Amino acid sequence: MIKQKHVGSLTAILGLWLLVVGQVLALSPEEKAAAIIQASPVVQKIKQNFKPEYGKLSFFVNGLTGELGDLPSERRERQNDHLVPSIEGRNEHFGGSARYLALPCFLDQHGKAVNVVSEKNTTIPPEFLSAIVDARYVHLRRSMFINDKMDLSQFYQLERLSISAVDNVRHIILPQSGCLNKLLISGEEIRLISNLEKQVNLDVLISYVVNSSSFNGINKIKSLKFLSIDLSSLNIDVGSLRNLEKLRLKSPGYKNIATVHNLDKLRELSIDGMKDSIFKGLALPKNLEKISIYDVKKGSLPKISNLPKLTDLSFLHIEDNILKNMANLPNLKELFGSDVDLPTLDGIDKLPSLVKVNLTNNGTVDISSVVSLPNLEGLFVRENDLDDISVIAEMPWLKAVDVSFNRLMTLPKLKPGNNLRRIDFSDNPIEAISPEVLASYSSVRKRAYNTPFYQSLTHEQRRAF
């Protein structure tokens, strides 16, 4: 009887022999892939410790039965989407699709792991990770890890790692090699992350981990260009990360961002949670192009001024009047604000380059100040308390208007030569519109759902409307 320890070697030899013979016998791609999979020590080691109840194992071979999907675009990476390329094979697609209860492994033609994806309802034993140390991409999501310590220290060429909602994991040991380029970590149970300071080539770090002091080592990673992190209780000075281009912060302390103005390369900044008046004196980087600020207590909003490159500005849940905190923004094109203190739009005239204004659910009663915006094309002021929008008749350059969910009783008559292309005045108490006024909107695409006026129209009139 052949001893068990020799079975793997014999299988490997058989697989290699099949590959050689395959060149002569013209084996199909599927047959060649089967030989590689059979010969692969990686596959053998995985199968030795993988129970049927853990999930469905799938193996694909590059160029034979599977292809490596495109690397996720910068936009997808920056939008907290996939960092790891998908695995495509036999009309199946893995890598965040969550359509299959599967654990697919993508191998090169030498039988080594390249890309491994664990999707929902799979269980991962520690031996599985030790078998795939050759992998360059690993994506573990909505799975169960058997131990509370996930040891990835021996992965010597891992470039992209995504760990999201993997149950039972409290301690993650990152690779010692320091080859990681992109890292996403999310999990309520995670408390310790080792070897973070060794990731000297890290370009992207996205973390949803709260209350883990392990992230204090971020200050040593000078290669970072994109950082998204919850700063609750962390002792991090983001101003020391001089290569940052995009920064998203949740619950920062003032000490975390006091020197953020030093980030000359920073183009995008998002801050969620400023609840102390000390933030009012915060100075911002001069080269910012996009700012998003959320959840700010009254008296805590910093001055948004003297930013010559700023084009996009967003606010959500702000207790201060945002327009009173803005000045000298010569290139601001888009302004978004929702759930902010904004009874009128007084002060918006200081932003003459605005092309799009979206101010929703702010208790606004007067928008007459927008008449001073010569470049405005889109005015979106739904869910406010407006009863007068006559100002739009004085702005023939407007192209799109949304005034739905307000208190309008009528519409203004548009003047000849206007450029308005669409208007939405749904969910307003408008009972009637005179034929003369309605005629001025003849070339405008209109929406008037849930208004007494629209409900009074016949079927044919609605079709013509």
Coordinates of C-alpha atoms in Angstrom, one line a residue:
M1 CA 0.0 0.0 0.0
I2 CA 1.3 3.5 -0.9
K3 CA 1.9 5.7 2.1
Q4 CA -0.4 8.7 2.4
K5 CA 2.5 11.2 2.5
H6 CA 3.5 10.1 -1.0
V7 CA 0.1 10.5 -2.6
G8 CA 0.5 14.2 -3.1
S9 CA 3.9 13.8 -4.8
L10 CA 2.5 11.1 -7.1
T11 CA -0.5 13.2 -7.9
A12 CA 1.7 16.2 -8.8
I13 CA 3.9 14.0 -11.0
L14 CA 0.8 12.6 -12.8
G15 CA -0.5 16.1 -13.3
L16 CA 2.7 17.4 -14.8
W17 CA 2.9 14.3 -17.1
L18 CA -0.6 15.0 -18.3
L19 CA 0.4 18.6 -19.2
V20 CA 3.3 17.3 -21.3
V21 CA 1.2 14.7 -22.9
G22 CA -1.5 17.3 -23.5
Q23 CA 0.8 19.2 -25.9
V24 CA 1.0 16.0 -28.0
L25 CA -2.6 14.9 -27.6
A26 CA -4.1 18.3 -28.1
L27 CA -6.1 18.3 -24.8
S28 CA -8.9 20.8 -24.6
P29 CA -8.5 23.8 -22.3
E30 CA -10.7 22.2 -19.7
E31 CA -8.6 19.0 -19.7
K32 CA -5.4 21.0 -19.4
A33 CA -6.9 23.0 -16.5
A34 CA -8.0 19.8 -14.8
A35 CA -4.4 18.5 -15.0
I36 CA -3.0 21.7 -13.5
I37 CA -5.6 21.7 -10.7
Q38 CA -4.9 18.0 -10.0
A39 CA -1.2 18.7 -9.9
S40 CA -1.3 21.9 -7.8
P41 CA 0.0 21.6 -4.3
V42 CA -2.1 24.6 -3.5
V43 CA -5.3 22.7 -4.4
Q44 CA -4.2 19.6 -2.6
K45 CA -3.5 21.5 0.6
I46 CA -6.8 23.4 0.4
K47 CA -8.8 20.2 -0.1
Q48 CA -7.1 18.4 2.8
N49 CA -8.7 20.7 5.4
F50 CA -11.9 21.9 3.6
K51 CA -15.1 20.3 4.7
P52 CA -18.2 20.2 2.4
E53 CA -20.2 22.3 4.9
Y54 CA -17.7 25.1 4.6
G55 CA -19.0 26.0 1.1
K56 CA -18.4 25.3 -2.6
L57 CA -14.8 25.3 -3.8
S58 CA -14.2 26.3 -7.3
F59 CA -10.9 26.4 -9.2
F60 CA -10.1 28.3 -12.4
V61 CA -6.9 28.4 -14.4
N62 CA -5.8 31.5 -16.1
G63 CA -6.2 31.4 -19.9
L64 CA -7.9 28.0 -19.8
T65 CA -11.1 28.0 -17.8
G66 CA -11.0 31.5 -16.3
E67 CA -9.8 35.1 -16.7
L68 CA -8.8 37.7 -14.2
G69 CA -11.1 40.6 -14.3
D70 CA -9.9 44.1 -14.8
L71 CA -8.4 45.8 -11.9
P72 CA -11.0 48.0 -10.2
S73 CA -10.9 51.6 -11.4
E74 CA -9.7 54.4 -9.2
R75 CA -13.3 55.6 -8.9
R76 CA -14.5 52.2 -7.6
E77 CA -11.6 52.0 -5.2
R78 CA -12.2 55.6 -3.9
Q79 CA -16.0 54.9 -3.6
N80 CA -15.3 52.1 -1.1
D81 CA -16.1 49.5 -3.7
H82 CA -14.0 46.6 -4.8
L83 CA -10.2 46.7 -4.5
V84 CA -9.8 43.2 -5.8
P85 CA -10.3 42.1 -9.4
S86 CA -13.1 39.7 -10.2
I87 CA -12.7 36.1 -11.2
E88 CA -14.5 35.2 -14.5
G89 CA -15.0 31.7 -15.7
R90 CA -17.6 29.5 -17.4
N91 CA -20.2 32.3 -17.4
E92 CA -19.6 32.8 -13.7
H93 CA -18.5 36.0 -12.1
F94 CA -17.0 36.3 -8.7
G95 CA -15.6 39.2 -6.7
G96 CA -18.3 41.0 -4.8
S97 CA -21.3 39.9 -6.9
A98 CA -22.5 37.7 -4.0
R99 CA -24.5 35.7 -6.5
Y100 CA -22.9 32.4 -5.7
L101 CA -22.3 30.7 -2.4
A102 CA -18.8 29.9 -3.4
L103 CA -15.1 30.2 -2.6
P104 CA -13.4 30.4 -6.0
C105 CA -9.6 30.3 -6.4
F106 CA -7.9 31.6 -9.5
L107 CA -4.7 29.8 -10.3
D108 CA -1.9 30.5 -12.8
Q109 CA -0.8 27.8 -15.2
H110 CA 1.8 26.7 -12.6
G111 CA -0.9 25.9 -10.1
K112 CA -0.2 28.8 -7.8
A113 CA -3.0 31.0 -6.3
V114 CA -3.3 34.4 -7.9
N115 CA -6.7 35.7 -6.8
V116 CA -9.0 34.2 -4.1
V117 CA -12.5 35.4 -3.3
S118 CA -14.7 34.3 -0.4
E119 CA -18.3 35.4 -0.7
K120 CA -21.2 35.0 1.7
N121 CA -22.0 31.9 3.7
T122 CA -18.6 30.3 3.4
T123 CA -16.3 29.2 6.3
I124 CA -12.6 29.7 6.1
P125 CA -10.2 27.4 8.1
P126 CA -6.7 28.7 8.9
E127 CA -5.1 26.1 6.7
F128 CA -6.9 27.6 3.7
L129 CA -4.9 30.8 4.2
S130 CA -1.6 29.0 4.6
A131 CA -2.2 27.3 1.3
I132 CA -2.7 30.5 -0.7
V133 CA 0.4 32.5 0.4
D134 CA 1.3 33.0 -3.3
A135 CA -1.9 35.0 -3.9
R136 CA -1.6 38.6 -5.1
Y137 CA -5.3 39.4 -4.5
V138 CA -7.6 38.3 -1.6
H139 CA -11.2 39.3 -1.1
L140 CA -13.0 37.9 2.0
R141 CA -16.5 39.1 2.5
R142 CA -19.5 38.0 4.7
S143 CA -17.8 34.8 5.7
M144 CA -16.9 33.0 8.8
F145 CA -13.3 32.4 9.9
I146 CA -12.8 29.5 12.3
N147 CA -10.2 31.2 14.5
D148 CA -10.3 34.7 16.0
K149 CA -6.8 35.4 14.7
M150 CA -6.3 35.7 10.9
D151 CA -2.7 35.3 10.1
L152 CA -1.6 36.6 6.7
S153 CA 2.0 37.3 7.7
Q154 CA 3.5 34.8 5.2
F155 CA 1.8 36.2 2.1
Y156 CA 4.9 37.4 0.3
Q157 CA 3.4 39.2 -2.7
L158 CA -0.1 40.2 -1.6
E159 CA -0.9 43.5 -3.4
R160 CA -4.6 44.0 -2.6
L161 CA -6.6 42.8 0.4
S162 CA -10.2 43.3 1.3
I163 CA -11.6 41.9 4.5
S164 CA -15.3 42.9 5.1
A165 CA -17.7 41.5 7.7
V166 CA -15.8 38.3 8.3
D167 CA -17.3 36.9 11.5
N168 CA -15.2 35.8 14.5
V169 CA -12.1 37.7 13.5
R170 CA -10.6 39.9 16.3
H171 CA -6.9 40.0 15.3
I172 CA -5.5 40.4 11.8
I173 CA -1.8 39.9 11.1
L174 CA -0.9 41.7 7.9
P175 CA 1.9 40.4 5.6
Q176 CA 5.5 41.0 6.8
S177 CA 6.6 41.6 3.2
G178 CA 5.1 45.1 3.0
C179 CA 3.9 44.6 -0.6
L180 CA 0.3 45.6 0.1
N181 CA -0.8 48.4 -2.1
K182 CA -4.5 48.6 -1.3
L183 CA -6.2 47.5 1.9
L184 CA -9.9 47.5 3.1
I185 CA -10.8 46.3 6.6
S186 CA -14.3 46.3 8.0
G187 CA -15.6 44.4 11.0
E188 CA -17.3 45.1 14.3
E189 CA -15.3 42.5 16.2
I190 CA -11.8 43.5 15.0
R191 CA -9.6 44.9 17.8
L192 CA -6.0 44.3 16.8
I193 CA -4.2 44.7 13.5
S194 CA -0.5 43.8 13.4
N195 CA 2.2 44.7 10.9
L196 CA 0.3 47.8 9.7
E197 CA 3.4 49.9 10.0
K198 CA 5.3 47.5 7.7
Q199 CA 3.0 48.3 4.7
V200 CA 5.3 51.0 3.4
N201 CA 3.9 50.7 -0.1
L202 CA 0.3 51.2 0.8
D203 CA -1.6 53.6 -1.5
V204 CA -5.2 53.1 -0.4
L205 CA -6.4 52.4 3.2
I206 CA -10.1 52.1 3.9
S207 CA -11.1 51.2 7.4
Y208 CA -14.5 50.8 9.1
V209 CA -12.9 49.5 12.3
V210 CA -13.8 51.4 15.4
N211 CA -11.8 51.6 18.6
S212 CA -8.6 49.8 17.5
S213 CA -5.5 51.6 18.6
S214 CA -3.6 49.5 16.0
F215 CA -4.2 52.3 13.4
N216 CA -2.0 54.7 15.3
G217 CA 0.8 53.3 13.2
I218 CA -0.7 55.0 10.1
N219 CA 1.6 58.0 10.7
K220 CA 4.5 55.8 9.6
I221 CA 2.9 55.0 6.2
K222 CA 4.1 58.0 4.1
S223 CA 3.0 56.4 0.8
L224 CA -0.7 56.8 1.4
K225 CA -2.7 58.7 -1.2
F226 CA -6.2 57.8 -0.1
L227 CA -7.3 57.3 3.5
S228 CA -10.8 56.6 4.8
I229 CA -11.0 56.0 8.5
D230 CA -12.9 56.4 11.8
L231 CA -10.7 58.4 14.1
S232 CA -12.6 57.8 17.3
S233 CA -10.0 57.6 20.1
L234 CA -7.1 57.4 17.6
N235 CA -3.9 59.4 18.1
I236 CA -3.2 60.2 14.4
D237 CA -2.0 63.4 12.9
V238 CA -3.3 63.3 9.3
G239 CA -1.3 66.4 8.5
S240 CA 1.9 64.3 8.6
L241 CA 0.7 62.2 5.6
R242 CA 2.0 64.6 3.0
N243 CA 1.2 62.5 0.0
L244 CA -2.5 62.2 0.6
E245 CA -4.7 63.2 -2.3
K246 CA -8.1 62.1 -0.9
L247 CA -9.1 62.0 2.7
R248 CA -12.3 60.8 4.4
L249 CA -12.6 61.1 8.2
K250 CA -15.3 60.2 10.7
S251 CA -15.4 61.5 14.2
P252 CA -12.0 63.3 14.2
G253 CA -10.7 65.1 17.2
Y254 CA -9.3 68.5 16.6
K255 CA -5.8 67.2 17.3
N256 CA -6.2 64.7 14.4
I257 CA -6.8 67.4 11.8
A258 CA -5.2 70.6 13.3
T259 CA -2.4 70.4 10.7
V260 CA -4.5 69.3 7.7
H261 CA -3.7 72.5 6.0
N262 CA -0.2 71.1 5.4
L263 CA -1.5 68.6 2.8
D264 CA -0.6 70.5 -0.3
K265 CA -1.5 67.5 -2.6
L266 CA -4.9 67.0 -1.0
R267 CA -7.7 67.4 -3.6
E268 CA -10.7 65.8 -1.9
L269 CA -11.7 66.1 1.8
S270 CA -14.6 64.6 3.6
I271 CA -15.2 65.1 7.4
D272 CA -18.1 63.5 9.3
G273 CA -18.6 64.8 12.8
M274 CA -17.4 68.1 14.2
K275 CA -19.0 68.8 17.5
D276 CA -16.8 71.3 19.2
S277 CA -16.4 75.0 18.6
I278 CA -12.6 74.6 18.3
F279 CA -13.2 73.3 14.8
K280 CA -14.4 76.7 13.7
G281 CA -10.8 77.9 13.5
L282 CA -9.7 74.9 11.3
A283 CA -7.6 76.0 8.3
L284 CA -8.1 73.9 5.1
P285 CA -5.6 73.0 2.4
K286 CA -5.4 75.5 -0.4
N287 CA -5.5 73.0 -3.3
L288 CA -8.8 71.4 -2.4
E289 CA -11.1 70.7 -5.3
K290 CA -14.0 68.9 -3.5
I291 CA -15.2 69.2 0.1
S292 CA -17.9 67.2 1.9
I293 CA -18.9 68.0 5.5
Y294 CA -21.4 66.1 7.6
D295 CA -22.9 66.3 11.1
V296 CA -21.7 69.6 12.5
K297 CA -22.9 71.1 15.7
K298 CA -23.8 74.8 15.9
G299 CA -20.7 77.0 16.1
S300 CA -18.4 74.2 14.9
L301 CA -18.3 74.8 11.1
P302 CA -14.9 76.0 9.8
K303 CA -14.7 78.9 7.4
I304 CA -14.7 77.7 3.8
S305 CA -12.8 80.5 2.1
N306 CA -9.8 81.4 -0.1
L307 CA -9.8 78.0 -2.0
P308 CA -9.2 78.9 -5.6
K309 CA -9.4 75.4 -6.9
L310 CA -12.6 74.3 -5.1
T311 CA -15.3 73.2 -7.6
D312 CA -17.7 71.0 -5.4
L313 CA -19.0 71.6 -1.9
S314 CA -21.4 69.4 0.0
F315 CA -23.0 69.7 3.4
L316 CA -25.4 67.4 5.4
H317 CA -26.8 67.8 8.9
I318 CA -25.2 71.2 9.6
E319 CA -26.6 73.4 12.3
D320 CA -24.8 76.6 11.1
N321 CA -25.8 78.7 8.1
I322 CA -23.4 77.4 5.5
L323 CA -23.6 80.5 3.2
K324 CA -22.4 82.7 6.0
N325 CA -19.3 80.5 6.3
M326 CA -18.2 80.7 2.6
A327 CA -16.2 83.4 0.8
N328 CA -13.8 83.8 -2.0
L329 CA -14.5 80.5 -3.9
P330 CA -14.1 81.8 -7.5
N331 CA -14.4 78.4 -9.2
L332 CA -17.1 76.7 -7.1
K333 CA -19.4 75.0 -9.6
E334 CA -21.7 72.8 -7.5
L335 CA -23.2 73.3 -4.1
F336 CA -25.2 70.6 -2.3
G337 CA -26.8 71.1 1.1
S338 CA -29.4 69.0 3.0
D339 CA -30.7 69.3 6.6
V340 CA -28.9 72.6 7.1
D341 CA -29.9 75.9 8.7
L342 CA -30.8 77.9 5.5
P343 CA -34.1 79.9 5.7
T344 CA -33.0 82.1 2.8
L345 CA -30.2 82.0 0.3
D346 CA -28.8 85.3 1.2
G347 CA -25.0 85.3 0.6
I348 CA -25.1 82.9 -2.4
D349 CA -24.3 85.9 -4.6
K350 CA -20.7 85.6 -3.3
L351 CA -20.5 82.4 -5.4
P352 CA -21.0 83.6 -9.0
S353 CA -19.5 80.6 -10.7
L354 CA -22.2 78.2 -9.5
V355 CA -23.6 76.0 -12.2
K356 CA -25.7 73.6 -10.1
V357 CA -27.4 74.3 -6.7
N358 CA -29.0 71.5 -4.8
L359 CA -30.4 72.6 -1.5
T360 CA -33.0 70.1 -0.1
N361 CA -34.9 69.9 3.1
N362 CA -33.5 73.1 4.7
G363 CA -36.7 74.9 5.6
T364 CA -35.9 77.5 2.9
V365 CA -38.7 80.1 2.3
D366 CA -36.9 82.5 0.0
I367 CA -34.6 81.7 -3.0
S368 CA -34.7 85.2 -4.7
S369 CA -30.9 85.6 -4.2
V370 CA -30.2 83.1 -6.9
V371 CA -31.0 85.7 -9.5
S372 CA -27.4 87.0 -9.0
L373 CA -25.9 83.7 -10.3
P374 CA -25.3 84.3 -14.0
N375 CA -23.9 80.8 -14.7
L376 CA -26.6 78.8 -12.9
E377 CA -28.1 76.0 -15.0
G378 CA -29.6 73.7 -12.4
L379 CA -31.7 74.8 -9.4
F380 CA -32.9 71.9 -7.2
V381 CA -34.7 73.1 -4.1
R382 CA -37.2 70.3 -3.3
E383 CA -38.6 69.6 0.1
N384 CA -38.6 73.2 1.4
D385 CA -41.2 75.8 2.4
L386 CA -41.3 77.8 -0.8
D387 CA -44.5 79.5 -1.9
D388 CA -42.9 81.8 -4.5
I389 CA -40.5 80.9 -7.3
S390 CA -41.1 83.9 -9.5
V391 CA -37.3 84.4 -9.6
I392 CA -36.9 81.7 -12.2
A393 CA -38.7 83.9 -14.7
E394 CA -35.9 86.4 -14.4
M395 CA -33.3 83.7 -15.1
P396 CA -33.6 82.7 -18.8
W397 CA -30.3 80.9 -18.6
L398 CA -31.7 78.2 -16.3
K399 CA -32.0 74.7 -17.8
A400 CA -33.4 72.5 -15.0
V401 CA -35.6 73.3 -11.9
D402 CA -36.9 71.0 -9.2
V403 CA -39.3 72.6 -6.8
S404 CA -41.3 69.5 -5.8
F405 CA -42.6 69.1 -2.2
N406 CA -43.0 72.8 -1.5
R407 CA -46.0 75.1 -0.9
L408 CA -46.5 76.5 -4.3
M409 CA -50.0 77.6 -5.4
T410 CA -48.9 78.8 -8.9
L411 CA -46.1 79.0 -11.4
P412 CA -44.6 82.1 -12.8
K413 CA -45.0 82.9 -16.5
L414 CA -41.7 82.3 -18.4
K415 CA -40.4 85.0 -20.7
P416 CA -39.6 84.3 -24.4
G417 CA -36.1 83.2 -25.0
N418 CA -35.8 81.1 -21.9
N419 CA -33.6 78.0 -21.9
L420 CA -35.6 75.9 -19.4
R421 CA -35.7 72.3 -20.5
R422 CA -37.4 70.6 -17.5
I423 CA -39.2 71.5 -14.3
D424 CA -40.6 69.3 -11.5
F425 CA -43.3 70.9 -9.4
S426 CA -44.8 67.6 -8.1
D427 CA -46.4 67.5 -4.6
N428 CA -47.4 71.1 -4.4
P429 CA -50.9 72.4 -3.7
I430 CA -51.2 74.0 -7.2
E431 CA -54.9 73.8 -8.2
A432 CA -54.9 75.6 -11.5
I433 CA -52.5 77.0 -14.1
S434 CA -53.8 79.6 -16.6
P435 CA -53.5 78.7 -20.3
E436 CA -51.3 81.7 -20.8
V437 CA -48.8 80.6 -18.1
L438 CA -49.0 77.0 -19.2
A439 CA -48.2 78.0 -22.8
S440 CA -44.9 79.6 -21.7
Y441 CA -43.9 76.1 -20.6
S442 CA -44.8 74.4 -23.9
S443 CA -41.2 73.4 -24.8
V444 CA -40.4 72.4 -21.2
R445 CA -40.6 68.8 -19.9
K446 CA -42.9 69.0 -16.9
R447 CA -43.7 66.8 -13.9
A448 CA -46.6 67.6 -11.7
Y449 CA -47.5 64.4 -9.9
N450 CA -49.7 64.6 -6.8
T451 CA -50.9 68.2 -7.5
P452 CA -54.6 69.1 -7.6
F453 CA -53.9 70.6 -11.0
Y454 CA -52.6 67.4 -12.5
Q455 CA -55.2 65.2 -10.9
S456 CA -57.9 67.4 -12.5
L457 CA -56.7 66.7 -16.0
T458 CA -58.3 64.1 -18.2
H459 CA -56.3 61.2 -19.6
E460 CA -55.9 63.0 -22.9
Q461 CA -54.8 66.2 -21.2
R462 CA -52.2 64.4 -19.2
R463 CA -50.8 62.8 -22.4
A464 CA -50.6 66.3 -24.0
F465 CA -49.1 67.8 -20.8

